[in-house]
Structure formats: C-alpha cells, structure tokens
Short mmCIF file of N, CA and C in Angstrom, two decimals:
data_model
loop_
_atom_site.label_atom_id
_atom_site.label_comp_id
_atom_site.label_asym_id
_atom_site.label_seq_id
_atom_site.Cartn_x
_atom_site.Cartn_y
_atom_site.Cartn_z
N MET Q 1 -14.07 15.63 7.01
CA MET Q 1 -12.73 15.28 6.55
C MET Q 1 -12.87 14.21 5.47
N SER Q 2 -11.93 14.28 4.55
CA SER Q 2 -11.95 13.30 3.48
C SER Q 2 -10.61 12.57 3.40
N LEU Q 3 -10.63 11.48 2.69
CA LEU Q 3 -9.49 10.58 2.59
C LEU Q 3 -8.44 11.14 1.63
N HIS Q 4 -7.19 11.21 2.10
CA HIS Q 4 -6.07 11.68 1.27
C HIS Q 4 -4.88 10.75 1.45
N PRO Q 5 -4.40 10.09 0.44
CA PRO Q 5 -4.95 10.04 -0.90
C PRO Q 5 -6.10 9.05 -0.99
N ALA Q 6 -6.80 9.08 -2.13
CA ALA Q 6 -7.84 8.10 -2.38
C ALA Q 6 -7.21 6.71 -2.47
N ILE Q 7 -8.04 5.71 -2.45
CA ILE Q 7 -7.55 4.32 -2.59
C ILE Q 7 -6.70 4.23 -3.85
N ASN Q 8 -5.56 3.57 -3.72
CA ASN Q 8 -4.63 3.49 -4.85
C ASN Q 8 -3.91 2.15 -4.88
N HIS Q 9 -3.01 2.02 -5.83
CA HIS Q 9 -2.32 0.75 -6.06
C HIS Q 9 -1.46 0.27 -4.89
N SER Q 10 -1.10 1.15 -3.98
CA SER Q 10 -0.26 0.72 -2.86
C SER Q 10 -1.07 0.18 -1.68
N ASP Q 11 -2.39 0.28 -1.78
CA ASP Q 11 -3.25 -0.20 -0.68
C ASP Q 11 -3.46 -1.71 -0.74
N HIS Q 12 -3.74 -2.28 0.41
CA HIS Q 12 -4.15 -3.68 0.51
C HIS Q 12 -5.68 -3.68 0.47
N ILE Q 13 -6.22 -4.36 -0.52
CA ILE Q 13 -7.66 -4.31 -0.78
C ILE Q 13 -8.22 -5.73 -0.76
N LYS Q 14 -9.41 -5.86 -0.16
CA LYS Q 14 -10.12 -7.13 -0.28
C LYS Q 14 -11.59 -6.84 -0.51
N GLY Q 15 -12.32 -7.86 -0.93
CA GLY Q 15 -13.73 -7.69 -1.28
C GLY Q 15 -13.86 -7.53 -2.78
N ASN Q 16 -14.87 -6.78 -3.18
CA ASN Q 16 -15.14 -6.55 -4.60
C ASN Q 16 -14.39 -5.30 -5.06
N LEU Q 17 -13.40 -5.49 -5.91
CA LEU Q 17 -12.58 -4.36 -6.37
C LEU Q 17 -13.38 -3.33 -7.15
N ASN Q 18 -14.54 -3.70 -7.66
CA ASN Q 18 -15.38 -2.78 -8.43
C ASN Q 18 -16.58 -2.27 -7.64
N ALA Q 19 -16.61 -2.54 -6.35
CA ALA Q 19 -17.76 -2.15 -5.54
C ALA Q 19 -17.90 -0.64 -5.45
N ARG Q 20 -19.14 -0.18 -5.36
CA ARG Q 20 -19.39 1.26 -5.19
C ARG Q 20 -19.22 1.69 -3.75
N LEU Q 21 -19.31 0.75 -2.81
CA LEU Q 21 -19.14 1.06 -1.39
C LEU Q 21 -17.70 0.75 -0.99
N GLU Q 22 -16.95 1.80 -0.66
CA GLU Q 22 -15.54 1.66 -0.29
C GLU Q 22 -15.35 2.01 1.18
N ILE Q 23 -14.70 1.13 1.90
CA ILE Q 23 -14.41 1.36 3.31
C ILE Q 23 -12.90 1.31 3.50
N VAL Q 24 -12.36 2.33 4.15
CA VAL Q 24 -10.94 2.35 4.49
C VAL Q 24 -10.84 2.43 6.00
N GLU Q 25 -10.03 1.55 6.57
CA GLU Q 25 -9.76 1.58 8.01
C GLU Q 25 -8.32 1.97 8.24
N TYR Q 26 -8.09 2.91 9.13
CA TYR Q 26 -6.76 3.18 9.67
C TYR Q 26 -6.72 2.47 11.01
N GLY Q 27 -5.77 1.55 11.15
CA GLY Q 27 -5.72 0.76 12.36
C GLY Q 27 -4.32 0.51 12.87
N ASP Q 28 -4.30 0.06 14.11
CA ASP Q 28 -3.07 -0.24 14.85
C ASP Q 28 -3.21 -1.68 15.33
N PHE Q 29 -2.25 -2.52 15.01
CA PHE Q 29 -2.38 -3.94 15.32
C PHE Q 29 -2.33 -4.25 16.81
N GLU Q 30 -1.90 -3.31 17.63
CA GLU Q 30 -1.85 -3.55 19.08
C GLU Q 30 -3.04 -2.92 19.80
N CYS Q 31 -3.85 -2.19 19.09
CA CYS Q 31 -5.00 -1.48 19.66
C CYS Q 31 -6.14 -2.46 19.93
N GLY Q 32 -6.58 -2.52 21.17
CA GLY Q 32 -7.68 -3.41 21.53
C GLY Q 32 -8.98 -3.07 20.82
N TYR Q 33 -9.23 -1.77 20.62
CA TYR Q 33 -10.44 -1.35 19.90
C TYR Q 33 -10.38 -1.82 18.44
N CYS Q 34 -9.17 -1.81 17.86
CA CYS Q 34 -9.00 -2.29 16.49
C CYS Q 34 -9.23 -3.80 16.43
N GLY Q 35 -8.78 -4.50 17.47
CA GLY Q 35 -9.01 -5.93 17.54
C GLY Q 35 -10.50 -6.25 17.59
N ALA Q 36 -11.24 -5.47 18.38
CA ALA Q 36 -12.69 -5.67 18.46
C ALA Q 36 -13.34 -5.32 17.12
N ALA Q 37 -12.87 -4.24 16.49
CA ALA Q 37 -13.41 -3.83 15.19
C ALA Q 37 -13.13 -4.89 14.13
N HIS Q 38 -11.97 -5.55 14.24
CA HIS Q 38 -11.61 -6.58 13.26
C HIS Q 38 -12.70 -7.65 13.18
N LEU Q 39 -13.21 -8.07 14.33
CA LEU Q 39 -14.25 -9.10 14.33
C LEU Q 39 -15.50 -8.62 13.60
N ILE Q 40 -15.85 -7.36 13.79
CA ILE Q 40 -17.03 -6.80 13.11
C ILE Q 40 -16.76 -6.64 11.62
N ILE Q 41 -15.56 -6.21 11.27
CA ILE Q 41 -15.21 -6.08 9.85
C ILE Q 41 -15.28 -7.44 9.16
N GLU Q 42 -14.81 -8.47 9.85
CA GLU Q 42 -14.89 -9.81 9.27
C GLU Q 42 -16.34 -10.22 9.05
N THR Q 43 -17.23 -9.87 9.98
CA THR Q 43 -18.66 -10.14 9.81
C THR Q 43 -19.20 -9.38 8.61
N ILE Q 44 -18.82 -8.12 8.51
CA ILE Q 44 -19.26 -7.29 7.37
C ILE Q 44 -18.80 -7.92 6.05
N MET Q 45 -17.55 -8.35 6.01
CA MET Q 45 -17.01 -8.90 4.77
C MET Q 45 -17.66 -10.25 4.42
N LYS Q 46 -18.00 -11.04 5.44
CA LYS Q 46 -18.68 -12.31 5.16
C LYS Q 46 -20.07 -12.07 4.59
N GLU Q 47 -20.78 -11.08 5.14
CA GLU Q 47 -22.15 -10.83 4.70
C GLU Q 47 -22.23 -9.98 3.44
N PHE Q 48 -21.33 -9.00 3.33
CA PHE Q 48 -21.46 -8.00 2.27
C PHE Q 48 -20.21 -7.83 1.42
N GLY Q 49 -19.24 -8.71 1.58
CA GLY Q 49 -17.96 -8.55 0.90
C GLY Q 49 -18.06 -8.44 -0.61
N HIS Q 50 -19.09 -9.04 -1.19
CA HIS Q 50 -19.25 -8.96 -2.65
C HIS Q 50 -19.73 -7.57 -3.09
N GLN Q 51 -20.11 -6.73 -2.11
CA GLN Q 51 -20.61 -5.39 -2.43
C GLN Q 51 -19.71 -4.29 -1.86
N ILE Q 52 -18.58 -4.69 -1.25
CA ILE Q 52 -17.71 -3.74 -0.55
C ILE Q 52 -16.26 -3.91 -0.99
N LYS Q 53 -15.60 -2.79 -1.16
CA LYS Q 53 -14.14 -2.78 -1.33
C LYS Q 53 -13.59 -2.31 0.02
N PHE Q 54 -12.77 -3.15 0.67
CA PHE Q 54 -12.23 -2.83 1.99
C PHE Q 54 -10.72 -2.66 1.91
N VAL Q 55 -10.24 -1.58 2.53
CA VAL Q 55 -8.81 -1.26 2.56
C VAL Q 55 -8.39 -1.07 4.01
N PHE Q 56 -7.21 -1.59 4.34
CA PHE Q 56 -6.62 -1.34 5.66
C PHE Q 56 -5.32 -0.57 5.47
N ARG Q 57 -5.21 0.54 6.20
CA ARG Q 57 -3.96 1.31 6.20
C ARG Q 57 -3.38 1.32 7.60
N ASN Q 58 -2.06 1.27 7.65
CA ASN Q 58 -1.34 1.23 8.92
C ASN Q 58 -1.38 2.58 9.61
N PHE Q 59 -1.70 2.56 10.88
CA PHE Q 59 -1.65 3.77 11.70
C PHE Q 59 -1.16 3.37 13.10
N PRO Q 60 0.10 2.88 13.16
CA PRO Q 60 0.62 2.41 14.45
C PRO Q 60 0.84 3.56 15.43
N LEU Q 61 0.23 3.46 16.58
CA LEU Q 61 0.40 4.47 17.63
C LEU Q 61 1.57 4.03 18.50
N SER Q 62 2.76 4.18 17.93
CA SER Q 62 3.97 3.60 18.51
C SER Q 62 4.33 4.13 19.89
N GLU Q 63 3.88 5.33 20.22
CA GLU Q 63 4.22 5.89 21.54
C GLU Q 63 3.51 5.14 22.67
N ILE Q 64 2.33 4.60 22.39
CA ILE Q 64 1.60 3.85 23.42
C ILE Q 64 1.55 2.35 23.15
N HIS Q 65 1.77 1.97 21.91
CA HIS Q 65 1.76 0.55 21.54
C HIS Q 65 3.12 0.21 20.95
N THR Q 66 4.02 -0.25 21.79
CA THR Q 66 5.42 -0.44 21.39
C THR Q 66 5.62 -1.54 20.35
N ASN Q 67 4.66 -2.44 20.18
CA ASN Q 67 4.80 -3.52 19.20
C ASN Q 67 4.01 -3.29 17.92
N ALA Q 68 3.27 -2.20 17.86
CA ALA Q 68 2.38 -1.96 16.71
C ALA Q 68 3.14 -1.80 15.40
N ARG Q 69 4.24 -1.10 15.43
CA ARG Q 69 5.00 -0.87 14.19
C ARG Q 69 5.62 -2.18 13.69
N GLU Q 70 6.14 -3.00 14.58
CA GLU Q 70 6.70 -4.29 14.17
C GLU Q 70 5.61 -5.19 13.61
N ALA Q 71 4.43 -5.12 14.19
CA ALA Q 71 3.30 -5.90 13.66
C ALA Q 71 2.96 -5.43 12.25
N ALA Q 72 2.97 -4.11 12.04
CA ALA Q 72 2.69 -3.58 10.70
C ALA Q 72 3.77 -4.05 9.72
N LYS Q 73 5.02 -4.05 10.17
CA LYS Q 73 6.10 -4.55 9.31
C LYS Q 73 5.89 -6.01 8.95
N ALA Q 74 5.43 -6.81 9.92
CA ALA Q 74 5.19 -8.23 9.66
C ALA Q 74 4.12 -8.41 8.58
N THR Q 75 3.07 -7.59 8.62
CA THR Q 75 2.02 -7.73 7.60
C THR Q 75 2.55 -7.30 6.24
N GLU Q 76 3.34 -6.23 6.22
CA GLU Q 76 3.88 -5.77 4.94
C GLU Q 76 4.89 -6.77 4.38
N ALA Q 77 5.68 -7.38 5.26
CA ALA Q 77 6.63 -8.41 4.79
C ALA Q 77 5.87 -9.63 4.27
N ALA Q 78 4.79 -10.00 4.93
CA ALA Q 78 3.97 -11.12 4.46
C ALA Q 78 3.33 -10.78 3.11
N ALA Q 79 2.99 -9.52 2.91
CA ALA Q 79 2.39 -9.09 1.64
C ALA Q 79 3.33 -9.37 0.48
N LEU Q 80 4.62 -9.23 0.71
CA LEU Q 80 5.59 -9.47 -0.36
C LEU Q 80 5.61 -10.93 -0.80
N GLN Q 81 5.02 -11.80 0.04
CA GLN Q 81 4.90 -13.21 -0.33
C GLN Q 81 3.43 -13.59 -0.55
N GLY Q 82 2.60 -12.58 -0.75
CA GLY Q 82 1.19 -12.82 -1.09
C GLY Q 82 0.30 -13.23 0.06
N LYS Q 83 0.71 -12.93 1.31
CA LYS Q 83 -0.06 -13.36 2.48
C LYS Q 83 -0.40 -12.20 3.41
N TYR Q 84 -0.68 -11.03 2.83
CA TYR Q 84 -0.99 -9.87 3.67
C TYR Q 84 -2.19 -10.13 4.58
N TRP Q 85 -3.33 -10.50 3.98
CA TRP Q 85 -4.55 -10.62 4.78
C TRP Q 85 -4.47 -11.77 5.78
N GLU Q 86 -3.74 -12.82 5.43
CA GLU Q 86 -3.58 -13.94 6.36
C GLU Q 86 -2.80 -13.48 7.60
N MET Q 87 -1.70 -12.71 7.39
CA MET Q 87 -0.93 -12.20 8.53
C MET Q 87 -1.75 -11.17 9.29
N HIS Q 88 -2.42 -10.29 8.59
CA HIS Q 88 -3.30 -9.27 9.20
C HIS Q 88 -4.29 -9.94 10.16
N ASN Q 89 -4.98 -10.95 9.65
CA ASN Q 89 -5.98 -11.63 10.48
C ASN Q 89 -5.34 -12.35 11.65
N SER Q 90 -4.23 -13.01 11.41
CA SER Q 90 -3.55 -13.75 12.48
C SER Q 90 -3.12 -12.82 13.61
N ILE Q 91 -2.63 -11.64 13.26
CA ILE Q 91 -2.19 -10.71 14.31
C ILE Q 91 -3.39 -10.18 15.09
N PHE Q 92 -4.44 -9.76 14.40
CA PHE Q 92 -5.60 -9.25 15.13
C PHE Q 92 -6.27 -10.32 15.98
N GLU Q 93 -6.22 -11.54 15.54
CA GLU Q 93 -6.87 -12.62 16.28
C GLU Q 93 -6.01 -13.15 17.42
N ASN Q 94 -4.77 -12.67 17.52
CA ASN Q 94 -3.86 -13.10 18.58
C ASN Q 94 -3.05 -11.90 19.09
N GLN Q 95 -3.73 -10.82 19.42
CA GLN Q 95 -3.04 -9.59 19.79
C GLN Q 95 -2.19 -9.70 21.04
N GLU Q 96 -2.41 -10.72 21.84
CA GLU Q 96 -1.61 -10.86 23.06
C GLU Q 96 -0.20 -11.39 22.75
N TYR Q 97 0.03 -11.80 21.49
CA TYR Q 97 1.35 -12.32 21.10
C TYR Q 97 1.93 -11.45 20.00
N LEU Q 98 2.66 -10.41 20.39
CA LEU Q 98 3.19 -9.46 19.41
C LEU Q 98 4.70 -9.25 19.56
N GLN Q 99 5.40 -10.31 19.88
CA GLN Q 99 6.86 -10.23 19.97
C GLN Q 99 7.47 -10.71 18.65
N PRO Q 100 8.72 -10.34 18.38
CA PRO Q 100 9.33 -10.74 17.10
C PRO Q 100 9.24 -12.23 16.81
N ASN Q 101 9.46 -13.06 17.80
CA ASN Q 101 9.36 -14.51 17.57
C ASN Q 101 7.94 -14.94 17.21
N ASP Q 102 6.95 -14.20 17.73
CA ASP Q 102 5.56 -14.52 17.39
C ASP Q 102 5.30 -14.28 15.90
N PHE Q 103 5.89 -13.21 15.36
CA PHE Q 103 5.70 -12.92 13.93
C PHE Q 103 6.36 -13.99 13.06
N VAL Q 104 7.54 -14.43 13.48
CA VAL Q 104 8.23 -15.48 12.74
C VAL Q 104 7.42 -16.78 12.80
N GLN Q 105 6.87 -17.08 13.98
CA GLN Q 105 6.05 -18.30 14.10
C GLN Q 105 4.83 -18.22 13.19
N ARG Q 106 4.21 -17.04 13.15
CA ARG Q 106 3.05 -16.88 12.25
C ARG Q 106 3.48 -17.07 10.79
N ALA Q 107 4.63 -16.49 10.44
CA ALA Q 107 5.13 -16.62 9.07
C ALA Q 107 5.35 -18.09 8.73
N GLU Q 108 5.90 -18.85 9.68
CA GLU Q 108 6.09 -20.29 9.46
C GLU Q 108 4.74 -20.97 9.26
N ASN Q 109 3.78 -20.62 10.11
CA ASN Q 109 2.44 -21.22 10.00
C ASN Q 109 1.78 -20.91 8.67
N LEU Q 110 2.11 -19.75 8.09
CA LEU Q 110 1.53 -19.35 6.81
C LEU Q 110 2.32 -19.91 5.62
N GLY Q 111 3.41 -20.61 5.92
CA GLY Q 111 4.20 -21.23 4.86
C GLY Q 111 5.10 -20.25 4.13
N LEU Q 112 5.45 -19.15 4.79
CA LEU Q 112 6.31 -18.15 4.15
C LEU Q 112 7.78 -18.60 4.19
N ASP Q 113 8.56 -18.08 3.26
CA ASP Q 113 10.01 -18.25 3.27
C ASP Q 113 10.53 -17.40 4.43
N ILE Q 114 11.00 -18.05 5.48
CA ILE Q 114 11.33 -17.35 6.72
C ILE Q 114 12.53 -16.41 6.54
N GLN Q 115 13.54 -16.83 5.82
CA GLN Q 115 14.70 -15.95 5.63
C GLN Q 115 14.29 -14.69 4.88
N LYS Q 116 13.48 -14.85 3.84
CA LYS Q 116 13.00 -13.69 3.09
C LYS Q 116 12.13 -12.80 3.98
N PHE Q 117 11.25 -13.42 4.76
CA PHE Q 117 10.38 -12.67 5.66
C PHE Q 117 11.21 -11.81 6.63
N LYS Q 118 12.23 -12.41 7.23
CA LYS Q 118 13.08 -11.68 8.18
C LYS Q 118 13.82 -10.54 7.48
N MET Q 119 14.32 -10.81 6.28
CA MET Q 119 15.03 -9.75 5.54
C MET Q 119 14.05 -8.63 5.14
N ASP Q 120 12.86 -9.01 4.70
CA ASP Q 120 11.87 -8.01 4.28
C ASP Q 120 11.42 -7.14 5.45
N MET Q 121 11.36 -7.71 6.64
CA MET Q 121 10.96 -6.92 7.83
C MET Q 121 11.93 -5.76 8.06
N ARG Q 122 13.17 -5.89 7.58
CA ARG Q 122 14.18 -4.84 7.80
C ARG Q 122 14.30 -3.88 6.62
N GLN Q 123 13.53 -4.10 5.56
CA GLN Q 123 13.64 -3.26 4.37
C GLN Q 123 13.13 -1.84 4.63
N ASN Q 124 13.85 -0.89 4.08
CA ASN Q 124 13.44 0.51 4.22
C ASN Q 124 12.10 0.79 3.53
N ASN Q 125 11.84 0.10 2.40
CA ASN Q 125 10.59 0.40 1.70
C ASN Q 125 9.37 -0.04 2.49
N ILE Q 126 9.52 -1.04 3.34
CA ILE Q 126 8.40 -1.44 4.20
C ILE Q 126 8.18 -0.37 5.27
N ALA Q 127 9.23 0.11 5.87
CA ALA Q 127 9.09 1.19 6.86
C ALA Q 127 8.50 2.44 6.20
N GLU Q 128 8.93 2.71 4.98
CA GLU Q 128 8.40 3.88 4.26
C GLU Q 128 6.90 3.71 3.96
N LYS Q 129 6.48 2.50 3.60
CA LYS Q 129 5.06 2.24 3.32
C LYS Q 129 4.23 2.54 4.58
N ILE Q 130 4.71 2.09 5.72
CA ILE Q 130 4.01 2.33 6.98
C ILE Q 130 3.96 3.82 7.28
N ASP Q 131 5.06 4.52 7.06
CA ASP Q 131 5.11 5.98 7.28
C ASP Q 131 4.14 6.70 6.34
N ILE Q 132 4.10 6.28 5.09
CA ILE Q 132 3.18 6.91 4.11
C ILE Q 132 1.73 6.68 4.53
N ASP Q 133 1.41 5.47 4.97
CA ASP Q 133 0.06 5.21 5.47
C ASP Q 133 -0.26 6.13 6.65
N PHE Q 134 0.67 6.21 7.59
CA PHE Q 134 0.45 7.02 8.79
C PHE Q 134 0.25 8.49 8.42
N GLU Q 135 1.12 9.00 7.56
CA GLU Q 135 1.01 10.40 7.14
C GLU Q 135 -0.29 10.67 6.39
N SER Q 136 -0.76 9.70 5.60
CA SER Q 136 -2.04 9.89 4.92
C SER Q 136 -3.18 9.95 5.93
N GLY Q 137 -3.04 9.19 7.01
CA GLY Q 137 -4.04 9.26 8.07
C GLY Q 137 -4.06 10.64 8.72
N ILE Q 138 -2.89 11.17 8.99
CA ILE Q 138 -2.82 12.52 9.59
C ILE Q 138 -3.47 13.54 8.65
N ARG Q 139 -3.13 13.48 7.35
CA ARG Q 139 -3.72 14.41 6.37
C ARG Q 139 -5.23 14.24 6.25
N SER Q 140 -5.70 13.04 6.53
CA SER Q 140 -7.13 12.74 6.41
C SER Q 140 -7.91 13.03 7.69
N GLY Q 141 -7.21 13.44 8.75
CA GLY Q 141 -7.88 13.79 10.00
C GLY Q 141 -8.01 12.65 10.99
N VAL Q 142 -7.23 11.60 10.82
CA VAL Q 142 -7.27 10.49 11.77
C VAL Q 142 -6.58 10.94 13.06
N ASN Q 143 -7.26 10.73 14.17
CA ASN Q 143 -6.67 11.10 15.46
C ASN Q 143 -6.80 9.98 16.48
N GLY Q 144 -7.17 8.81 16.02
CA GLY Q 144 -7.26 7.64 16.89
C GLY Q 144 -7.58 6.42 16.05
N THR Q 145 -7.50 5.26 16.68
CA THR Q 145 -7.79 4.03 15.94
C THR Q 145 -8.84 3.22 16.67
N PRO Q 146 -9.65 2.50 15.91
CA PRO Q 146 -9.72 2.53 14.46
C PRO Q 146 -10.48 3.76 13.97
N SER Q 147 -10.12 4.22 12.79
CA SER Q 147 -10.85 5.29 12.11
C SER Q 147 -11.26 4.77 10.75
N PHE Q 148 -12.49 5.08 10.39
CA PHE Q 148 -13.04 4.56 9.13
C PHE Q 148 -13.42 5.70 8.19
N PHE Q 149 -13.30 5.40 6.90
CA PHE Q 149 -13.76 6.30 5.83
C PHE Q 149 -14.70 5.48 4.95
N VAL Q 150 -15.83 6.09 4.62
CA VAL Q 150 -16.80 5.45 3.73
C VAL Q 150 -16.90 6.31 2.49
N ASN Q 151 -16.59 5.71 1.37
CA ASN Q 151 -16.58 6.42 0.08
C ASN Q 151 -15.82 7.74 0.17
N GLY Q 152 -14.69 7.69 0.84
CA GLY Q 152 -13.79 8.83 0.91
C GLY Q 152 -14.07 9.84 2.01
N ASN Q 153 -15.16 9.65 2.75
CA ASN Q 153 -15.51 10.59 3.82
C ASN Q 153 -15.35 9.94 5.18
N LYS Q 154 -14.82 10.72 6.14
CA LYS Q 154 -14.60 10.19 7.48
C LYS Q 154 -15.94 9.78 8.08
N PHE Q 155 -15.96 8.60 8.66
CA PHE Q 155 -17.15 8.05 9.30
C PHE Q 155 -17.01 8.27 10.80
N ASP Q 156 -17.96 8.98 11.38
CA ASP Q 156 -17.92 9.25 12.81
C ASP Q 156 -18.70 8.18 13.56
N GLY Q 157 -18.05 7.08 13.81
CA GLY Q 157 -18.68 5.99 14.53
C GLY Q 157 -17.73 4.82 14.60
N ASP Q 158 -18.10 3.87 15.45
CA ASP Q 158 -17.26 2.68 15.58
C ASP Q 158 -17.70 1.61 14.57
N ALA Q 159 -17.07 0.45 14.65
CA ALA Q 159 -17.34 -0.60 13.67
C ALA Q 159 -18.78 -1.09 13.74
N SER Q 160 -19.37 -1.11 14.95
CA SER Q 160 -20.76 -1.57 15.04
C SER Q 160 -21.70 -0.60 14.33
N LYS Q 161 -21.41 0.70 14.42
CA LYS Q 161 -22.20 1.70 13.69
C LYS Q 161 -21.97 1.56 12.19
N LEU Q 162 -20.77 1.18 11.83
CA LEU Q 162 -20.47 0.95 10.41
C LEU Q 162 -21.29 -0.22 9.88
N LEU Q 163 -21.39 -1.28 10.68
CA LEU Q 163 -22.21 -2.43 10.29
C LEU Q 163 -23.66 -2.00 10.09
N GLU Q 164 -24.17 -1.19 11.01
CA GLU Q 164 -25.56 -0.71 10.88
C GLU Q 164 -25.74 0.09 9.60
N LEU Q 165 -24.79 0.96 9.30
CA LEU Q 165 -24.86 1.77 8.08
C LEU Q 165 -24.89 0.87 6.84
N ILE Q 166 -24.03 -0.11 6.83
CA ILE Q 166 -23.96 -1.00 5.66
C ILE Q 166 -25.24 -1.80 5.52
N GLN Q 167 -25.76 -2.27 6.63
CA GLN Q 167 -27.02 -3.02 6.57
C GLN Q 167 -28.13 -2.15 5.99
N GLU Q 168 -28.14 -0.86 6.33
CA GLU Q 168 -29.16 0.06 5.79
C GLU Q 168 -28.95 0.31 4.30
N ARG Q 169 -27.69 0.54 3.90
CA ARG Q 169 -27.38 0.88 2.52
C ARG Q 169 -27.52 -0.29 1.56
N VAL Q 170 -27.11 -1.45 2.01
CA VAL Q 170 -27.03 -2.60 1.12
C VAL Q 170 -28.31 -3.42 1.13
N ALA Q 171 -28.98 -3.46 2.26
CA ALA Q 171 -30.18 -4.31 2.37
C ALA Q 171 -31.33 -3.79 1.53
#
C-alpha cells in the first residue's frame, strides 16, 4: 500500500523539510500504542531529525476512543496559533487527561489566545481537516493506529522496528 495523497501543504511537518527519508504517521491521540510510539518518534527525531521529514496525520478511532477527535481538534486549533507540535506533544505525554477543560488548560500553558482557541475548536474547516486526514488513511490502507509510511510506502512494523530501520539506513 502506498500513501494517498503524498505529503502536501496541509500536513504538519517537522524535521528536515528537504530530507530524503520521509515518515508519515497516522495516529489517534487517545490510543495507548500511539502514546508509546510517540516516545520512540521523539527519540528518532532527536537522533535523526536533521535527516528525516516527519508528518503526523489524524486518524481518530472515535468509536472506541471517545476523546480522540476532540484531541485532534485541539491540535489543529493550536496549529492556527503556531503551536501544533507543542499541543501534539502535550496531549501524547498526558493521555490520561483528554477532557475539554484539559485542552483549554494546555492552551493556556502554551500561551495561546484562549477565546480564539475555543472558537477555532468549533470551526468546520478544522473538522474537515481531520476528516480529510482520516479518509486519506483509509485510501492508504490504514486499519489501525499507529500506522507508518516510509517514503510513501506502508511500513509493516511498530515504532521500535521503525527506529531499527532508520538506524540501519542512516547510520
């Protein structure tokens, strides 16, 4: 399976924007496996971030994770104030706190304009962005989280296997 669409202007990207090694994760902010993968991804980015372009796409499994979609909205609302990755990290590092007030508290801690953040969480374009990410995951063959793509191809392994692959390729 391959990634559809390819990385584009609507994605949240960190690392080296010109890197030849591209990793895309489809994740759910309430998924415990995604939380564990987050720690490994952070290790990967600390060690190899200058050689990797990393993208995170929303894939909230709302039927089993009732707070995942609101968490995705919180990250997208934070992105409108330039704090996507800060909110992303804060949510994954505190997955036990995923209630609406928790998102507002995080926004305050990040120094966001709270009224704007609350209004942005209700915007249709944020919900549409999450839906587009989710639909791209379905088209790309994502059937669980986290799912990874390396240079546009589905990676059959977890984050620890991804770390091993990167260590082999980059070292």
